[in-house]
Short mmCIF file of C-alpha atoms in Angstrom, two decimals:
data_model
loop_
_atom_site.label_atom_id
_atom_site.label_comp_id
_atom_site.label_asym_id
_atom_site.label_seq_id
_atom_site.Cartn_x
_atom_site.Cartn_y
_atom_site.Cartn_z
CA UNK A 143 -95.78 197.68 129.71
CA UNK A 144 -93.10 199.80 130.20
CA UNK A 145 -91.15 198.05 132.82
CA UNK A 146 -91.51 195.21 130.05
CA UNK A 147 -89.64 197.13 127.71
CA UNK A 148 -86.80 198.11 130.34
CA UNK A 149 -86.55 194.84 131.43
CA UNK A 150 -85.73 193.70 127.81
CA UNK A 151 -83.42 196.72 127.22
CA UNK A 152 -81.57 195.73 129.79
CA UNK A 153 -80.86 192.42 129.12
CA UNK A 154 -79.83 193.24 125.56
CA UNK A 155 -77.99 195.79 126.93
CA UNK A 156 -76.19 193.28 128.76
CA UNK A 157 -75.57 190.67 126.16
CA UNK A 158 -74.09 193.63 124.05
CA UNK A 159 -71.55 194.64 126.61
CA UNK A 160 -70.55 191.03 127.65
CA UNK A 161 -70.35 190.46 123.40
CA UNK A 162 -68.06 193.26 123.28
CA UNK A 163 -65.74 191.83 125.64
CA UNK A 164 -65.68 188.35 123.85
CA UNK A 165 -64.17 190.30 121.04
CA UNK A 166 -62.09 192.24 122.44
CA UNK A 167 -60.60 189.60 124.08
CA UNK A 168 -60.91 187.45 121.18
CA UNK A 169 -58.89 190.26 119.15
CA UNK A 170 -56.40 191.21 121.65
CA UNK A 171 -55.30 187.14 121.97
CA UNK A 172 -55.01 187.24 118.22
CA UNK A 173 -52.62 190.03 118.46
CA UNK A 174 -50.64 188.53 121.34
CA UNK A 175 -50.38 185.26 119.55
CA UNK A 176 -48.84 187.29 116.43
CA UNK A 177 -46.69 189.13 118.70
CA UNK A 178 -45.21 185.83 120.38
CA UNK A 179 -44.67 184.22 117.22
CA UNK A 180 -42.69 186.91 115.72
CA UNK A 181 -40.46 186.93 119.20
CA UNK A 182 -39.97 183.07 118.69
CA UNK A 183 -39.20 183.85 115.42
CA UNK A 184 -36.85 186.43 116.63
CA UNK A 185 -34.92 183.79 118.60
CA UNK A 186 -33.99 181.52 115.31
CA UNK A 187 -31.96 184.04 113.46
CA UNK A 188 -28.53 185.37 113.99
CA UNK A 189 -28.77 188.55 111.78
CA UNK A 190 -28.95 191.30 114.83
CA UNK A 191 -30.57 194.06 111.95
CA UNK A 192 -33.20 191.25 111.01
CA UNK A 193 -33.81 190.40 114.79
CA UNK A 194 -34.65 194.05 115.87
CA UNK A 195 -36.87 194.32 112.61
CA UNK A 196 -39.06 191.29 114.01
CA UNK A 197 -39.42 192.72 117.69
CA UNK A 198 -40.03 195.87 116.47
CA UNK A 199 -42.94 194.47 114.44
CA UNK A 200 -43.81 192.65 117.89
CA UNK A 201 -43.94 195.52 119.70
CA UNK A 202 -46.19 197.59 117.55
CA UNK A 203 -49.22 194.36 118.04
CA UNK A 204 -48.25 194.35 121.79
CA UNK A 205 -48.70 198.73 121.92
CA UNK A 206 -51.41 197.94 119.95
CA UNK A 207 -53.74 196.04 122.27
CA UNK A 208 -53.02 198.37 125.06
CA UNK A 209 -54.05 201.00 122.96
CA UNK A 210 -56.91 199.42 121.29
CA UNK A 211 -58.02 196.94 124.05
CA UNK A 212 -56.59 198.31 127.38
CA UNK A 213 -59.20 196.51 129.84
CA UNK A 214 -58.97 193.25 128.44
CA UNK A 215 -57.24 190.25 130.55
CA UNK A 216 -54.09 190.12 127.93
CA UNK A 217 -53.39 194.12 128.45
CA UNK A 218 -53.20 194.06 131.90
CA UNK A 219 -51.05 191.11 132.18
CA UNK A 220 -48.56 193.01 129.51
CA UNK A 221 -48.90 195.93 131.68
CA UNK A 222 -48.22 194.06 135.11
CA UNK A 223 -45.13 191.96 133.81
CA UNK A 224 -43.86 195.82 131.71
CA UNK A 225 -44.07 193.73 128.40
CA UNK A 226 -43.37 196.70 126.16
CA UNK A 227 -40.56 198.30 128.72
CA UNK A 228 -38.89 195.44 128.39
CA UNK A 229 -39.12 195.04 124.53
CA UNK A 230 -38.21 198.32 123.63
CA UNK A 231 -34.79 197.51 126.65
CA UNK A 232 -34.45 194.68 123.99
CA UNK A 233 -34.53 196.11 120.92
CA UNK A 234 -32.37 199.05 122.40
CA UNK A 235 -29.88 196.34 123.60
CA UNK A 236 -29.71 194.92 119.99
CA UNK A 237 -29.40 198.66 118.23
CA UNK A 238 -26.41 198.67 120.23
CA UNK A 239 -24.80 195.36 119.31
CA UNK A 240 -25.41 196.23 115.73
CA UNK A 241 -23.92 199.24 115.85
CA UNK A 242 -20.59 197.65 117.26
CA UNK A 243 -20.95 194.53 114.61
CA UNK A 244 -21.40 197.73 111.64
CA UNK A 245 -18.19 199.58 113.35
CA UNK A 246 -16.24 196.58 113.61
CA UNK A 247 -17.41 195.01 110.21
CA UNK A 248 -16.03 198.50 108.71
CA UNK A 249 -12.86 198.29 110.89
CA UNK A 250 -11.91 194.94 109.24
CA UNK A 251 -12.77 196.35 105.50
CA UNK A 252 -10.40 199.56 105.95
CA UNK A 253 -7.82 196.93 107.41
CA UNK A 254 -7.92 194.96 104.34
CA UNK A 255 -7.82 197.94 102.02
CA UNK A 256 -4.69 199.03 103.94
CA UNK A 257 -2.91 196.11 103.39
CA UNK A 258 -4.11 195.92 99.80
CA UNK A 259 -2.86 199.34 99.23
CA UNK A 260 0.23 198.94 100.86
CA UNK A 261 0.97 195.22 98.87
CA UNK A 262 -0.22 197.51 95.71
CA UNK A 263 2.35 199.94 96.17
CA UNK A 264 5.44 197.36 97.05
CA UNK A 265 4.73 195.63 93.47
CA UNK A 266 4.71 199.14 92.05
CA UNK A 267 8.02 200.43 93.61
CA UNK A 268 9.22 197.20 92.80
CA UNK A 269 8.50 197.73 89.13
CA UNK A 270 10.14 201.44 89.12
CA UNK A 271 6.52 203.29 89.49
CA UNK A 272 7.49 205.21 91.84
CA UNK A 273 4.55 207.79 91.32
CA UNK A 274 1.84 204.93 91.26
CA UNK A 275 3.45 203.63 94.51
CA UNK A 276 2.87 206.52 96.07
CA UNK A 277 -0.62 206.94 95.24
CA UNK A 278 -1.21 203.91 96.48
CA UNK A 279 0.26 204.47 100.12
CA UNK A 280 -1.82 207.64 100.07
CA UNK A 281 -4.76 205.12 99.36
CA UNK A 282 -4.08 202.99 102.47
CA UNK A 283 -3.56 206.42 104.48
CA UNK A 284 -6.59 207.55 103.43
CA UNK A 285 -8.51 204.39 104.90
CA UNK A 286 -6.70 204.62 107.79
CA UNK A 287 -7.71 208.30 108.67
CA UNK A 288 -11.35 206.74 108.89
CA UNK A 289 -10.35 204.63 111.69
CA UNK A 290 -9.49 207.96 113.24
CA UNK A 291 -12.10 209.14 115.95
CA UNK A 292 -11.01 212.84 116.35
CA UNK A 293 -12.52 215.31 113.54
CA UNK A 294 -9.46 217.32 113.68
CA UNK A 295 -7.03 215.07 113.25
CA UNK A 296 -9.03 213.94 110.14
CA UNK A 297 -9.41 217.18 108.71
CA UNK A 298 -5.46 218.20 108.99
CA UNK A 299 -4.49 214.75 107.65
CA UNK A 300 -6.95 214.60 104.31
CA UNK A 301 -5.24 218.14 103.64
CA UNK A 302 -1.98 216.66 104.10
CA UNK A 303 -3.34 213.82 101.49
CA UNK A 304 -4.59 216.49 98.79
CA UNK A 305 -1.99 218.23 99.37
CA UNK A 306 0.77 214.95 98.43
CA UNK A 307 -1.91 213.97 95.58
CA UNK A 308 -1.42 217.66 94.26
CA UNK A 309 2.00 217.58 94.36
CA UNK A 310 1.90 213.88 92.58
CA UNK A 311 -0.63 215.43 89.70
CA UNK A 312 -3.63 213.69 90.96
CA UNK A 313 -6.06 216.51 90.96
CA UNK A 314 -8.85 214.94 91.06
CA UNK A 315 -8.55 212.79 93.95
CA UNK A 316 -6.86 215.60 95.32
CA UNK A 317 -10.00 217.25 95.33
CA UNK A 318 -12.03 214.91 96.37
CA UNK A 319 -9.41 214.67 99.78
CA UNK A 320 -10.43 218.67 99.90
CA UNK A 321 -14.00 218.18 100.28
CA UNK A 322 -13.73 214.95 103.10
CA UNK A 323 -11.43 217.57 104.63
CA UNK A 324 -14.33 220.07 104.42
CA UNK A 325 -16.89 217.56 105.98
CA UNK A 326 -14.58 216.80 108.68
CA UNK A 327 -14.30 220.73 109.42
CA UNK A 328 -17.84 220.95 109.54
CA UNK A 329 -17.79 218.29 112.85
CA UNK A 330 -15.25 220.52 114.93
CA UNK A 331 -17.31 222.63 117.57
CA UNK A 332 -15.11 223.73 119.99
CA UNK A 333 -11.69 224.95 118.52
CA UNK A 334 -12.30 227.50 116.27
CA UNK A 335 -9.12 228.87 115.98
CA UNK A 336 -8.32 224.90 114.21
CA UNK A 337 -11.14 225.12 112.26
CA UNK A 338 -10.31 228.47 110.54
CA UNK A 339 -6.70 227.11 110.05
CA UNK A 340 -7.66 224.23 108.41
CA UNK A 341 -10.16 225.59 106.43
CA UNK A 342 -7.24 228.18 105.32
CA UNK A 343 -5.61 225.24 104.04
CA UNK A 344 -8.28 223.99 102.12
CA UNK A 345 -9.19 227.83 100.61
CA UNK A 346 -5.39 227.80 99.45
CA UNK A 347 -5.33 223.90 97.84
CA UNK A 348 -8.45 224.93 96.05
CA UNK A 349 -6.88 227.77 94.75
CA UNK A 350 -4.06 226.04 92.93
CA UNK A 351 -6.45 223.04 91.67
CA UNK A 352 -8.33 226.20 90.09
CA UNK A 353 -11.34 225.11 91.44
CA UNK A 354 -12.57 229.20 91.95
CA UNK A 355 -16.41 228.87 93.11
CA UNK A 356 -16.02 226.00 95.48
CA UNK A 357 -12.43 228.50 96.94
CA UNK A 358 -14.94 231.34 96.86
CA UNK A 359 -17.47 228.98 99.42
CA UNK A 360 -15.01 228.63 101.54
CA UNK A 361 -14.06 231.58 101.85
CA UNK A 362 -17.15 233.32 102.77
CA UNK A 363 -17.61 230.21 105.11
CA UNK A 364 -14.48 231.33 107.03
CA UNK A 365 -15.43 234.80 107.15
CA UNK A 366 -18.67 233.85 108.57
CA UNK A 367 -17.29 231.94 111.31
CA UNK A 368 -14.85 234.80 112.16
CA UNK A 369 -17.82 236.98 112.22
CA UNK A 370 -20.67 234.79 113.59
CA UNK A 371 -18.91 231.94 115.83
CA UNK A 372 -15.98 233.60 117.70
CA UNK A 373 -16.52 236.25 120.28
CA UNK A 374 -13.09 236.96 121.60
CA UNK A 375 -11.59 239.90 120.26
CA UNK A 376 -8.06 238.19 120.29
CA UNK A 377 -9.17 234.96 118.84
CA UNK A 378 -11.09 236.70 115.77
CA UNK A 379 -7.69 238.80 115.48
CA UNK A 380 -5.85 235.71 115.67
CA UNK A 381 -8.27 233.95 112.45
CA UNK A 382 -7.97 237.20 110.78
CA UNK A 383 -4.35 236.36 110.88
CA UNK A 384 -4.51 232.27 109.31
CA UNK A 385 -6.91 233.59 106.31
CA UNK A 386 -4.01 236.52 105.73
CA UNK A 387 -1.18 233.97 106.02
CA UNK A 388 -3.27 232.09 103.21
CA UNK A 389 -3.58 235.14 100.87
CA UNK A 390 0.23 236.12 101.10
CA UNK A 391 0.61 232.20 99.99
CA UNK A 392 -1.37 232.43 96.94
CA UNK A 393 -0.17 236.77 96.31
CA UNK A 394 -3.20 238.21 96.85
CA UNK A 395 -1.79 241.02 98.45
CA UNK A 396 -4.86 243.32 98.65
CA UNK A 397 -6.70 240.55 100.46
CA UNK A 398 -3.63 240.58 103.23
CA UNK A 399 -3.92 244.37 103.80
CA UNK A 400 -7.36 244.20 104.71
CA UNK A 401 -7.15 240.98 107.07
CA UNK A 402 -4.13 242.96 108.31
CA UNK A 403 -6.27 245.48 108.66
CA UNK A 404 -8.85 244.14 110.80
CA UNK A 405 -6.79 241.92 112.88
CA UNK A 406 -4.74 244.43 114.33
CA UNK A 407 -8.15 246.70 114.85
CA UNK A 408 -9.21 243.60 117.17
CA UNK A 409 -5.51 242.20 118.42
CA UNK A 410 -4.78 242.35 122.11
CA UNK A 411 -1.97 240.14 123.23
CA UNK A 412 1.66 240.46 122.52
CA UNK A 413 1.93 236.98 119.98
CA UNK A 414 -0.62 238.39 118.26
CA UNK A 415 1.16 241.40 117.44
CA UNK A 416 4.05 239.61 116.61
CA UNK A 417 2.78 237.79 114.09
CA UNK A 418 0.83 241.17 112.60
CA UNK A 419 4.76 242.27 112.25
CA UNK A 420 5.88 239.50 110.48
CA UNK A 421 3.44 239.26 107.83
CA UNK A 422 3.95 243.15 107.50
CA UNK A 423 7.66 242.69 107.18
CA UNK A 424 6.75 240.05 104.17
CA UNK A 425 4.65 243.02 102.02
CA UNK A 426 7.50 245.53 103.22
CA UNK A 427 5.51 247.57 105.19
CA UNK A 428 8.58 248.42 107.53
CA UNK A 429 7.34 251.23 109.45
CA UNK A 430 4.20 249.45 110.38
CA UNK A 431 6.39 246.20 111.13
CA UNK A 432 8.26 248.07 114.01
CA UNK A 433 5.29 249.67 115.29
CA UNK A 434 3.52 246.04 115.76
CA UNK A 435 7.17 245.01 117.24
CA UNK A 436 6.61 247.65 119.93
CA UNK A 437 3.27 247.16 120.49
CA UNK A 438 4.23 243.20 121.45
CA UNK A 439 6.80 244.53 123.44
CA UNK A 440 4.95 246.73 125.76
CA UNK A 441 1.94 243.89 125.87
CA UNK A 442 4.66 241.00 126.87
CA UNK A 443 5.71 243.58 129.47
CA UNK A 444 1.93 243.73 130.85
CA UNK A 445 1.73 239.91 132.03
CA UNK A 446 1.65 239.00 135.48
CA UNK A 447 4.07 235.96 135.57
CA UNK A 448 7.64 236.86 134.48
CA UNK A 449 7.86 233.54 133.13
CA UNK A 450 5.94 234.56 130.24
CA UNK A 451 6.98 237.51 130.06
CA UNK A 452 10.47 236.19 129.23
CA UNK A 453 9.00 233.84 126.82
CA UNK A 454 6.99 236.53 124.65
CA UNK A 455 10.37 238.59 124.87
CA UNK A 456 12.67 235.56 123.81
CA UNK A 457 9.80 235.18 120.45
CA UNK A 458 10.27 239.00 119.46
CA UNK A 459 13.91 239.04 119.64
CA UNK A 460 14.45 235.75 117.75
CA UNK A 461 12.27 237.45 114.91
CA UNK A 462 14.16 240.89 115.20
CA UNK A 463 17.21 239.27 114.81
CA UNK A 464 16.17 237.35 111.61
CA UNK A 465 15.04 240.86 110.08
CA UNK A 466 18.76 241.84 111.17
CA UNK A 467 16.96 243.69 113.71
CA UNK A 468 20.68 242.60 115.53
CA UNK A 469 20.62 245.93 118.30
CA UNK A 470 17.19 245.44 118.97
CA UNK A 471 17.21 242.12 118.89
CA UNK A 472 20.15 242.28 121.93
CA UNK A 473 17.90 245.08 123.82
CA UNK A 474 14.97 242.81 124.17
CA UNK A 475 17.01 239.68 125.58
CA UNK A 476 18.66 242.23 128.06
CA UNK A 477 15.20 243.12 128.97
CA UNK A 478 14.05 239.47 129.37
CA UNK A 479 17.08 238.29 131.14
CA UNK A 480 15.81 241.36 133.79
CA UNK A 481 12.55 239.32 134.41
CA UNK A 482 14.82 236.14 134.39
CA UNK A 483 16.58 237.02 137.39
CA UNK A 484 13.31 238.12 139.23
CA UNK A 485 12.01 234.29 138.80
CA UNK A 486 15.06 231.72 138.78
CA UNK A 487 12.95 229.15 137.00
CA UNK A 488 15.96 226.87 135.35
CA UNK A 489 13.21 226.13 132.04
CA UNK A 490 13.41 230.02 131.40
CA UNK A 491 16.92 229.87 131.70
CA UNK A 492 17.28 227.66 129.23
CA UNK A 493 15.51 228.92 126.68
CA UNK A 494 17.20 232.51 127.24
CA UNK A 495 20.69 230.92 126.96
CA UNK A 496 19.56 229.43 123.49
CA UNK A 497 18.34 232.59 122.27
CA UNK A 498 21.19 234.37 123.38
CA UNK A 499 23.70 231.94 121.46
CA UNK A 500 21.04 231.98 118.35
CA UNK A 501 21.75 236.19 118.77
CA UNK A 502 25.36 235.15 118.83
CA UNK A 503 25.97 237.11 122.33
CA UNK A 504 27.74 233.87 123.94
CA UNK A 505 29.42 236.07 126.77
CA UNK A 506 25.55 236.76 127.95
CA UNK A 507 24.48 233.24 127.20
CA UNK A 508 27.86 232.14 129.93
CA UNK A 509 26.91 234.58 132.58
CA UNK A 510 23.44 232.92 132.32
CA UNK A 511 24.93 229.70 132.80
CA UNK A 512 27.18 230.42 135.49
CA UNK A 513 24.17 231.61 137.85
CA UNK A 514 22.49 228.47 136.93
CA UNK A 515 22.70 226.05 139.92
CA UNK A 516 23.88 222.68 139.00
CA UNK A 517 21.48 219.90 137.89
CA UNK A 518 19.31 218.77 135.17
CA UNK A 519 18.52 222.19 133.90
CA UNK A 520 21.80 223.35 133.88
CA UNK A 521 23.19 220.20 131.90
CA UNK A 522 20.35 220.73 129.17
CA UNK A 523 21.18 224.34 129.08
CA UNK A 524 25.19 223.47 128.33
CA UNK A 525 24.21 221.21 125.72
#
């Protein structure tokens, strides 16, 4: 009796299992036909967006048999000819084109609006409105800063745009140039020292468009960066310095002191001193002026290369003598031409010979010349 019973388990035992693989089978082909009618499908349009939709929609039935019906005869063909490696290849392929079609689709629209700005603003000078002419050639400038790939670039140039649109009483557009500026900003990773200038630019437009919380943003923004994103001591001393710049613009003098303040705490190299002294020389704060003027003096004199040496010389002297510095300024180029005669590089020359004559010592700026062997250098350096 019981071997009976086995004997009949077994056999509907086996009619269940070879059942189950009917439909499996049965439901995998279903898929597979699904899957190779949407890929013929595929094959009739020319829309690339439309064709990845359709394989995509493929490829989930085709991922779905081997993950619902793995053993069946249709999986393992899929998996021995790489069915869905090659799809998604396909699909990745077409992601590709589109993106190229969508770039060059939205090359050819800013074209157009170029031209139409710049045919806009001929019929509008033509007519005497000269303002509106000008608004429109900021138009076509602004479309072609988007076919611009470097994030810099774009930033500095939408500031120049606010800033023209400013100038030309379009404040509102000029504002809206200020914030694409600020979005571009936000893309540069790399050259911080850029990104705080150009941000300085955008605290001081917002400033005269009045626009005080989105200026006060900023602001904290730039500090943060200063604080957070740059770890040389000399670089942070050097953003100190573009934020300070931006407050002397827009006389907020108390602001100045205290960038002032911490930029000379963190300064180390001799143009960075120099340009501590001249914005202390515009609040009048003399005495500190010629202390920073010595400081960049004895840090010039601390390079290796007398090259540069000569050149960080040359930049303090040129500044002494616009502050009518004049004895001083003389001292320092005598120093310089020192380190001048120690490396005979005819570029150095040069530019000692023009600072000499910008000093009005010409009787140094001849000697200079005269040791100057003949050639290129020396020509440029007569001129």
């Amino acid at each position: 009796m019981l071997k009976k019973f086995l004997l009949n388990y077994l056999i509907i035992l086996l009619f269940s299992l070879n059942g189950c693989d009917d439909f499996y089978n049965f439901e995998a082909n279903k898929l597979d036909k699904k899957a190779k009618e949407l890929i013929e499908s595929s094959e009739l349009t020319k829309n690339t967006d439309e064709k990845i939709n359709i394989l995509s929609n493929a490829l989930k039935k085709i991922e779905k048999i081997q993950s619902k019906y793995p053993k069946t005869k249709i999986a393992r063909l899929h998996r021995k000819i790489s069915k869905i490696s090659n799809l998604n290849s396909e699909i990745d392929n077409l992601k590709i084109l589109s993106s190229k079609q969508k770039l060059e689709k939205k090359k050819t629209e800013n074209v157009n609006e170029i031209k139409k700005n710049i045919d806009l603003a001929k019929v509008e000078f033509r007519n005497g409105n000269k303002s509106k002419s000008s608004l429109n050639l900021l138009n076509a400038a602004e479309y072609s800063i988007k076919q611009i790939g470097d994030t810099r670039t774009k930033s500095r140039l939408s500031i120049e745009i606010s800033e023209l649109r400013f100038l030309l009483n379009d404040k509102e557009k000029s504002y809206e140039n200020l914030l694409n500026s600020e979005k571009y900003i936000n893309e540069i990773y790399t050259d911080m020292p850029k990104k705080i200038k150009n941000l300085s630019k955008v605290y001081k437009l917002l400033h005269f468009l009045n626009k005080k919380d989105k200026q006060k943003k900023v602001e904290e923004k730039i500090y943060l960066i200063i604080n957070n994103e740059i770890t040389n001591n000399d670089n942070k001393a050097v953003a100190f310095l573009e934020i300070a710049k931006t407050n002397l613009l827009i006389k907020n003098i108390d602001k100045v002191k205290a960038d002032l303040k911490k930029s000379s705490k963190l300064a180390e190299k001799s143009n960075t001193y120099l340009d501590i002294a001249k914005i202390l020389y515009k609040i009048n704060d003399i005495e500190q002026c010629n202390l920073f003027l010595n400081k960049a003096k004895v840090t010039a004199k601390l390079r290796v290369q007398e090259f540069w040496i000569v050149r960080e010389l040359i930049n303090i002297a040129i500044f002494e003598n616009s502050i009518h510095l004049n004895k001083k300024s003389n001292k320092t180029l005598m120093e310089a031409k020192k380190y001048t005669l120690k490396n005979l590089d005819g570029r150095i020359f040069i530019e000692l010979i023009s600072a000499f004559a910008k000093i009005n010592n010409l009787d140094q700026a001849k000697e200079l010349l005269n040791l100057m062997k003949p050639g290129y250098e020396k020509a440029m350096a007569m001129s």
